[in-house]
Each structure stands twice: as C-alpha cells, then as structure tokens.
PDB file of C-alpha atoms in Angstrom:
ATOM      1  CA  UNK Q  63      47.794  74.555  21.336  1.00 60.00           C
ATOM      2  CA  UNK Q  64      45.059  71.806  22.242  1.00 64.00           C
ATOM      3  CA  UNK Q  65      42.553  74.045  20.804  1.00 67.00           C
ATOM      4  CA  UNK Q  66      43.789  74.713  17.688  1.00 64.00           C
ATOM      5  CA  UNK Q  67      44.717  70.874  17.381  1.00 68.00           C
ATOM      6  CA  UNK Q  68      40.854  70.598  17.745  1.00 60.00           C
ATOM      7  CA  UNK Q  69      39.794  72.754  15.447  1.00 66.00           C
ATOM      8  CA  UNK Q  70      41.964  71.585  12.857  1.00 62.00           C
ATOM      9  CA  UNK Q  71      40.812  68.173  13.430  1.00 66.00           C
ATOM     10  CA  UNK Q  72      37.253  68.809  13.777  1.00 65.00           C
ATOM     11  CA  UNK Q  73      38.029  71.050   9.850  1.00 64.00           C
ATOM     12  CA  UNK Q  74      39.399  68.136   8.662  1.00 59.00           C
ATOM     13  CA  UNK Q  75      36.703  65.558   9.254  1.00 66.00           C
ATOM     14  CA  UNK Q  76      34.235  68.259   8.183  1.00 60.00           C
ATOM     15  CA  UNK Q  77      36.156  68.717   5.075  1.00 59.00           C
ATOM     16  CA  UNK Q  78      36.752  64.958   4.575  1.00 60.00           C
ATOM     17  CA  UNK Q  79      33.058  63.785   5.581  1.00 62.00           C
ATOM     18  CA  UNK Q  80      31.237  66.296   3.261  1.00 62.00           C
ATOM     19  CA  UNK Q  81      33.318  65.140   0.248  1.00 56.00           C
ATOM     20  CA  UNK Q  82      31.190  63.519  -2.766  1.00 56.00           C
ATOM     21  CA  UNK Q  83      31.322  59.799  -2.832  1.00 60.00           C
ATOM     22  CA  UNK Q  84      31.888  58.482  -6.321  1.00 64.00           C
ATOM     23  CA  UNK Q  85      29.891  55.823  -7.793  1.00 71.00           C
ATOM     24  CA  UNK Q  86      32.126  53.221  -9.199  1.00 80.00           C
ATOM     25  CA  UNK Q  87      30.361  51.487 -12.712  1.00 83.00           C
ATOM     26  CA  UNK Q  88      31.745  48.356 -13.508  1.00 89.00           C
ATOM     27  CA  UNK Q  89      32.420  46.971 -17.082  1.00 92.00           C
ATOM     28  CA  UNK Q  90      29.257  44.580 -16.910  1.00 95.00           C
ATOM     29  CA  UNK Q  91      27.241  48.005 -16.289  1.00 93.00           C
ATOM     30  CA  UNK Q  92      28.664  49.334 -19.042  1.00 94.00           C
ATOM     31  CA  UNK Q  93      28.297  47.008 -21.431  1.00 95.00           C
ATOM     32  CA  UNK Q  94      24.618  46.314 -20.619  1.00 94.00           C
ATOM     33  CA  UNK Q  95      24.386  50.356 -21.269  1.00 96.00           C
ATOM     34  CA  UNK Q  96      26.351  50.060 -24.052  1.00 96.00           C
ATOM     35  CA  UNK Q  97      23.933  47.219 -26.118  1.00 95.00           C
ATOM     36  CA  UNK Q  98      21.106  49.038 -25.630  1.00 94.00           C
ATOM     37  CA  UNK Q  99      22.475  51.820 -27.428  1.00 95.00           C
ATOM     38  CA  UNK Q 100      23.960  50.195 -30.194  1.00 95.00           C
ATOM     39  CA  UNK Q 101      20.710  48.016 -30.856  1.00 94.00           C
ATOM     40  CA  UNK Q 102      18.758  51.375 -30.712  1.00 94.00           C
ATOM     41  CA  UNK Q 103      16.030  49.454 -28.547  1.00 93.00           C
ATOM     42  CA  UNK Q 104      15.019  50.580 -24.799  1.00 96.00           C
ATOM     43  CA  UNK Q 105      12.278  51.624 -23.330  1.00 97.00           C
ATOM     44  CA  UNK Q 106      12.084  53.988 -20.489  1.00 97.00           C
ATOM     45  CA  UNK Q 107       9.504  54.059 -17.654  1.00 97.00           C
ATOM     46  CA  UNK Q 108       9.934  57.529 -15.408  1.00 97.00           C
ATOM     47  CA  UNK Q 109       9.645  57.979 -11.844  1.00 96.00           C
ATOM     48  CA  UNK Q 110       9.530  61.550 -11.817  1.00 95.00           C
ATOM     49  CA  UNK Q 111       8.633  65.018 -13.910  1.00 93.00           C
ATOM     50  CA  UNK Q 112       9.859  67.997 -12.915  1.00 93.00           C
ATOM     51  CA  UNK Q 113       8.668  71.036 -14.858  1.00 91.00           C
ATOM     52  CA  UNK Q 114       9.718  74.397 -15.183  1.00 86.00           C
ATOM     53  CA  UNK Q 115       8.075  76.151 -11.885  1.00 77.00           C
ATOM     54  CA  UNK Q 116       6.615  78.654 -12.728  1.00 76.00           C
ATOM     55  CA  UNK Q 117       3.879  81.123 -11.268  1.00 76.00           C
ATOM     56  CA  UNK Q 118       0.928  78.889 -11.905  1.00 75.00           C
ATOM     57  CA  UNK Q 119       2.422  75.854 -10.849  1.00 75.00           C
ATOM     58  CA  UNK Q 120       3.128  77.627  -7.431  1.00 78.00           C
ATOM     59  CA  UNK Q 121      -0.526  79.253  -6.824  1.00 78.00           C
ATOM     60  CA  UNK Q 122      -1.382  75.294  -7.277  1.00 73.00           C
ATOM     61  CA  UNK Q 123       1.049  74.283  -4.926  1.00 75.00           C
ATOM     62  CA  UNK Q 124      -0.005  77.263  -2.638  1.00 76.00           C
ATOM     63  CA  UNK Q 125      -3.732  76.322  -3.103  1.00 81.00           C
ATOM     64  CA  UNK Q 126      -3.284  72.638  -1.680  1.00 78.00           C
ATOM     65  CA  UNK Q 127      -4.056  71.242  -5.044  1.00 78.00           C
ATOM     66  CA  UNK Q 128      -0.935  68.904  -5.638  1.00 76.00           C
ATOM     67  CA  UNK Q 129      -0.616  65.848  -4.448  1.00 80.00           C
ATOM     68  CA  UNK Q 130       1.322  65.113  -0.980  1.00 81.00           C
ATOM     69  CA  UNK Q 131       4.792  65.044  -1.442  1.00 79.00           C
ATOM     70  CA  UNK Q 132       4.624  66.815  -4.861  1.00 80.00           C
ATOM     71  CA  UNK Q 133       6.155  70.242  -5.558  1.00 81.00           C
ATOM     72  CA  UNK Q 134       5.388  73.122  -8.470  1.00 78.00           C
ATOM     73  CA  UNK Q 135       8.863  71.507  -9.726  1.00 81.00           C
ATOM     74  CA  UNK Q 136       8.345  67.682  -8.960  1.00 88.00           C
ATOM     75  CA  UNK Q 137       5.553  65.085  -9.224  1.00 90.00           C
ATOM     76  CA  UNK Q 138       5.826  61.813  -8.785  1.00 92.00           C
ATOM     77  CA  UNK Q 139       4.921  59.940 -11.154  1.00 93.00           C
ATOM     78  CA  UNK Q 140       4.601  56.406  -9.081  1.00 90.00           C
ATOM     79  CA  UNK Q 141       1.810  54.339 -10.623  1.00 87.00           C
ATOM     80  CA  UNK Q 142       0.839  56.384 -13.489  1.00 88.00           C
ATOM     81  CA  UNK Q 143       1.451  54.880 -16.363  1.00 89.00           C
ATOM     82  CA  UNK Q 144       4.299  56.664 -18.518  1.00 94.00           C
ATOM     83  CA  UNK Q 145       6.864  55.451 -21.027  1.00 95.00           C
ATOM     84  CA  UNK Q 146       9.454  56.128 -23.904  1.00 96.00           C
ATOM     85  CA  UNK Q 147       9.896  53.354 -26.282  1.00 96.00           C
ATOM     86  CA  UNK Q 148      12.627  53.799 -28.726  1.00 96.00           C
ATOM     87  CA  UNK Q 149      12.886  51.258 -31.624  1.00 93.00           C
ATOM     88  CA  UNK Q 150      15.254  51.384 -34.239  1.00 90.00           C
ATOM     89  CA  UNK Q 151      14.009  54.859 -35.850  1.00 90.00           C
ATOM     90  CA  UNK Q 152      10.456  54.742 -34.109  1.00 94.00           C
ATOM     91  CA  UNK Q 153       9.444  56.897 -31.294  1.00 95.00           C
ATOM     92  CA  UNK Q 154       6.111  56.143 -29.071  1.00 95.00           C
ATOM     93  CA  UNK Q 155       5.716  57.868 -25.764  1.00 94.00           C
ATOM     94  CA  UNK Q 156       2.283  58.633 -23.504  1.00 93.00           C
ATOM     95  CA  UNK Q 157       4.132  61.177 -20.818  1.00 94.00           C
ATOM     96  CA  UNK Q 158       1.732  63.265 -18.796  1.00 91.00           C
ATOM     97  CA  UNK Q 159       2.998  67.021 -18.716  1.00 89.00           C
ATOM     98  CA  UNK Q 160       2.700  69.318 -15.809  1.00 87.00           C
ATOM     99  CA  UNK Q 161       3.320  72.824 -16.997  1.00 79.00           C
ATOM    100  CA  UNK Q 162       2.198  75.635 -18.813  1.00 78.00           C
ATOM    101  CA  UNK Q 163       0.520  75.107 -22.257  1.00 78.00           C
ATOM    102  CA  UNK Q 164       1.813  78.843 -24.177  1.00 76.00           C
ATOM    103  CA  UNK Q 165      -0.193  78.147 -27.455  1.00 70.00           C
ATOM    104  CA  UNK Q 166      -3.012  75.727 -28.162  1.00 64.00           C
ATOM    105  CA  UNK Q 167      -4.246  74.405 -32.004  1.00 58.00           C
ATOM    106  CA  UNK Q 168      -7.952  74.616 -30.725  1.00 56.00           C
ATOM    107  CA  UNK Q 169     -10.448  72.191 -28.399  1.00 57.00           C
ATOM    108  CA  UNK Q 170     -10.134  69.068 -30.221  1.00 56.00           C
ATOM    109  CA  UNK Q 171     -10.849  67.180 -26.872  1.00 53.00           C
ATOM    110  CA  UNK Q 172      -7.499  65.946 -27.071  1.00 59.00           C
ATOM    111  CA  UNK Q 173      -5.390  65.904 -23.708  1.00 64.00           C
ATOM    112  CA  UNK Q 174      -2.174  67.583 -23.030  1.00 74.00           C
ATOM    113  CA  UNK Q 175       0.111  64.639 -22.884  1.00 84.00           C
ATOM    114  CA  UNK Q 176       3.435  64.224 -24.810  1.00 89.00           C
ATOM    115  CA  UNK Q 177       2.511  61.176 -27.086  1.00 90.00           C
ATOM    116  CA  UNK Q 178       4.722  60.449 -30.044  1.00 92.00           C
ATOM    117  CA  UNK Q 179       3.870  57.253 -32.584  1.00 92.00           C
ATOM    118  CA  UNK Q 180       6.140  57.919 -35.328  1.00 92.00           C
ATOM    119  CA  UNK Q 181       8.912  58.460 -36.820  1.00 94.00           C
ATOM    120  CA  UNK Q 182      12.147  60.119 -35.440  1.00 94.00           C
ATOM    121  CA  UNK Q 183      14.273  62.433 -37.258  1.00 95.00           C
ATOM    122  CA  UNK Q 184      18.285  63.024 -36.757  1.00 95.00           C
ATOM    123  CA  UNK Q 185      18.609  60.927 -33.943  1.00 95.00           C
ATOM    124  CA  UNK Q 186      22.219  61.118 -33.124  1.00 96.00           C
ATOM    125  CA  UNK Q 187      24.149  59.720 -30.291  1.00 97.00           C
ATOM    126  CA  UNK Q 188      27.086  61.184 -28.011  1.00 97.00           C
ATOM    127  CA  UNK Q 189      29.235  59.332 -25.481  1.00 96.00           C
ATOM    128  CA  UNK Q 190      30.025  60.950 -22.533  1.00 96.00           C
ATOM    129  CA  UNK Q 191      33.843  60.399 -20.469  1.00 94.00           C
ATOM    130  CA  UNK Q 192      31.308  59.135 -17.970  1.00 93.00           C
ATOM    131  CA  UNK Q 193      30.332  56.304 -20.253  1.00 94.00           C
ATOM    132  CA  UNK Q 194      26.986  57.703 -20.564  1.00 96.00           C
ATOM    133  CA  UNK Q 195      24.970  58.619 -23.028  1.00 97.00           C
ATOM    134  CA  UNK Q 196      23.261  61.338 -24.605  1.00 98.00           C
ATOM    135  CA  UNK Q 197      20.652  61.270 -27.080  1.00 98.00           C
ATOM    136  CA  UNK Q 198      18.791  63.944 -29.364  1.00 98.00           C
ATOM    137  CA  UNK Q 199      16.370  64.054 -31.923  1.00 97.00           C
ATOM    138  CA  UNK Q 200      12.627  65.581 -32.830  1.00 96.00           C
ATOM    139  CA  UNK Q 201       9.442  63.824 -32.525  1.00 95.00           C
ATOM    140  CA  UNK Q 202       5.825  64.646 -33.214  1.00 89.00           C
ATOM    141  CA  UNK Q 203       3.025  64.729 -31.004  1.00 82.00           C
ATOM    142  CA  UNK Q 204       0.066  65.945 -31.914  1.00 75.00           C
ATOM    143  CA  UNK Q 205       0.316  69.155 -33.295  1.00 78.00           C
ATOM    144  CA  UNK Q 206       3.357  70.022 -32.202  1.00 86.00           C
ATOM    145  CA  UNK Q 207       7.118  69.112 -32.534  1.00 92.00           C
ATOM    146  CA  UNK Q 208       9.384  68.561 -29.622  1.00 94.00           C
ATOM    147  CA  UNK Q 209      13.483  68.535 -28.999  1.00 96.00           C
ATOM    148  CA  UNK Q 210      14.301  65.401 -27.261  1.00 97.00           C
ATOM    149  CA  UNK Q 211      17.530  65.267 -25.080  1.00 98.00           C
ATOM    150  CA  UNK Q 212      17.895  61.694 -23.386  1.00 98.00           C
ATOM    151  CA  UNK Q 213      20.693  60.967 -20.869  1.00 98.00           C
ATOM    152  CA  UNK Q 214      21.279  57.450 -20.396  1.00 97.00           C
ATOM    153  CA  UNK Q 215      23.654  56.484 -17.478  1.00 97.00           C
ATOM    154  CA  UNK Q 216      25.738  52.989 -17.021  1.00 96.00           C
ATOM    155  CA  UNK Q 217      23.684  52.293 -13.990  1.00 95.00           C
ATOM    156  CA  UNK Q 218      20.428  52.543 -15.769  1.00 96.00           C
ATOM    157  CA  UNK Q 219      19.060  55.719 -14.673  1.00 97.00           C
ATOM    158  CA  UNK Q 220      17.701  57.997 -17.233  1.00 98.00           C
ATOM    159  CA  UNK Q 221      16.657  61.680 -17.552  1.00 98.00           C
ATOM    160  CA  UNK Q 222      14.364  62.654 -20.312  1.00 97.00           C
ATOM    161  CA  UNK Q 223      14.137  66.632 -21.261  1.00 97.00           C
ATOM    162  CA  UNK Q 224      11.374  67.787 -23.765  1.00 96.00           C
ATOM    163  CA  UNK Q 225      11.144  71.132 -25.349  1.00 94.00           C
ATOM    164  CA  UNK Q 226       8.139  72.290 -27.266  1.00 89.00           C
ATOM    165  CA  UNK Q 227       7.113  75.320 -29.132  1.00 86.00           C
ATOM    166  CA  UNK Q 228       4.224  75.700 -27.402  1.00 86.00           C
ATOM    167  CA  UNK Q 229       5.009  74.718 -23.670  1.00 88.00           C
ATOM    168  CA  UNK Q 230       7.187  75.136 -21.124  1.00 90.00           C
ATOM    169  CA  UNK Q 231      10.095  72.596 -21.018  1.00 94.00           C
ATOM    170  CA  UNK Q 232       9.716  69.300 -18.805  1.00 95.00           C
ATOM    171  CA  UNK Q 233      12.507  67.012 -17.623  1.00 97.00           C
ATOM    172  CA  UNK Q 234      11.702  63.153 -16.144  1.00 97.00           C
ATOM    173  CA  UNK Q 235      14.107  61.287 -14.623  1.00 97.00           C
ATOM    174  CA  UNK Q 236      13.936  57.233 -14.591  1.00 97.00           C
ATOM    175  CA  UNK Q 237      15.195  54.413 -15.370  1.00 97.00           C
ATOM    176  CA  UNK Q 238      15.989  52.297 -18.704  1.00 97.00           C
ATOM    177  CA  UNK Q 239      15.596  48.864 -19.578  1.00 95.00           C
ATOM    178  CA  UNK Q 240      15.182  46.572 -22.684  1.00 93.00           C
ATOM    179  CA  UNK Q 241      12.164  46.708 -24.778  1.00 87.00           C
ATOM    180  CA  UNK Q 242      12.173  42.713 -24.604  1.00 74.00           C
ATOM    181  CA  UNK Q 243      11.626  43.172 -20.877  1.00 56.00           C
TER     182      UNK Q 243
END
C-alpha cells in the first residue's frame, strides 16, 4: 500500500511540476502594445533568424562553417545590425537572410539581404484572444516581393516571418519598441 502511495505521489508531482507556467500580461503591457499598433509606428530590432534547414544549411553546419552556438535553423543575430521600421504605410528593413536563394535576377553586385524602403500594400491588422497581434502585408525588396506576417506580443516580443518567391522562408524573433526610441 506504501508503494503505490509513492508512486502516486511521485505521478502527481511529475504531472504537476511539468505543467506550463502561464505568463500573466498586465493592462499597462497591453496598452503599451496596444498604442503602438494603433499609431502604426514601431520598429523592431531581432535577436534571432531561423531559416528553413535545409540540406545546404546542414553541410555548412556539418563543415564547421557557422558560427559557435549557431545551428542550420538558428543564428544569432547579436550585434549585427538588423531592423524593421514600420511607419504609418512605409516599410524599411536591412535583415540579413540565411537560406537558400531558388532564383536570382542576375549579378548586379547587390547582396542577399531583405531590404524594403517603400511603400506597403494591404497592411491589415488582427487581434489575437491573447491580446497580441498579427500583422500582414507585401513589401518590395529589390527585385522581389515578399509576404510579411508580424506577431507582436503584449510583452514586447516579436516574431517576423518572410516569404519570397525566390527563397526559402525565414522567421526572426525579437523584440518591439517605439520608433521615437
């Protein structure tokens, strides 16, 4: 009887210690959130990209040609310079990409970056029961148009996704702030 007493114990702290904790937002988080929405003004600096691994990006990682403590699916982006600047219907953005290239418009001498400096078009905005956001519209860079899909969350982390004709998607997670920062 001691035994199972034990066991259902020792189940019941597994079960109980392995259950998520649940990040609790307050209003002021919110709000802050919230106004940088409405005034369609932010600008956000990434931490990480994680591209789609793929083949490639592992016989790079398998060659010892990333650096340490980057992946074929995560690269830390750590004093690089990056951003996404969103102002009112103007996009700018210098984001390096890691990642396949499937198509290229010719050897211009141009770099492989995601850089938009232009306009937007259907930018729409979705709040989430989370009281995050999600954000989508097109942009331009260089030659080639991309899908942008930005998640905005109350405590100002961000995740950027980017899907081009011509490349494999990329993803960057980070963190949002106001462009008067």
């Amino acid at each position: 009887m001691k035994r199972h007493t034990f066991i259902l114990f020792f189940v019941a702290i597994v079960v109980w210690s392995c259950s998520s904790t649940k990040k609790v937002v307050t209003p002021q988080q919110i709000q802050v959130l919230d106004d940088l929405v409405e005034r369609q003004s932010f600008i956000i600096v990434s931490d990480w990209a994680l591209p789609q691994s793929t083949g490639s990006l592992m016989a790079l990682q398998n060659a010892g040609l990333l650096a340490a403590g980057d992946s074929a699916n995560s690269i830390n982006l750590i004093g690089n310079a990056n951003e996404l600047k969103v102002n009112k219907n103007v996009v700018f953005s210098k984001l390096p990409y890691f990642g396949e290239v499937q198509s290229t418009t010719g050897y211009n001498g141009s770099n492989n970056s995601i850089s938009f400096d232009g306009n937007m078009e259907g930018y729409r905005v979705t709040k989430n029961e989370n009281s995050s956001y999600t954000i989508r519209f097109d942009a331009r860079s260089h030659s080639e148009r991309f899908d942008v899909i930005i998640h905005l969350f109350p405590d100002l982390k961000s995740e950027i996704i980017l899907k081009g004709a011509k490349r494999f998607p990329i993803r960057y997670t980070g963190v949002v702030s106001s462009v008067s920062e």
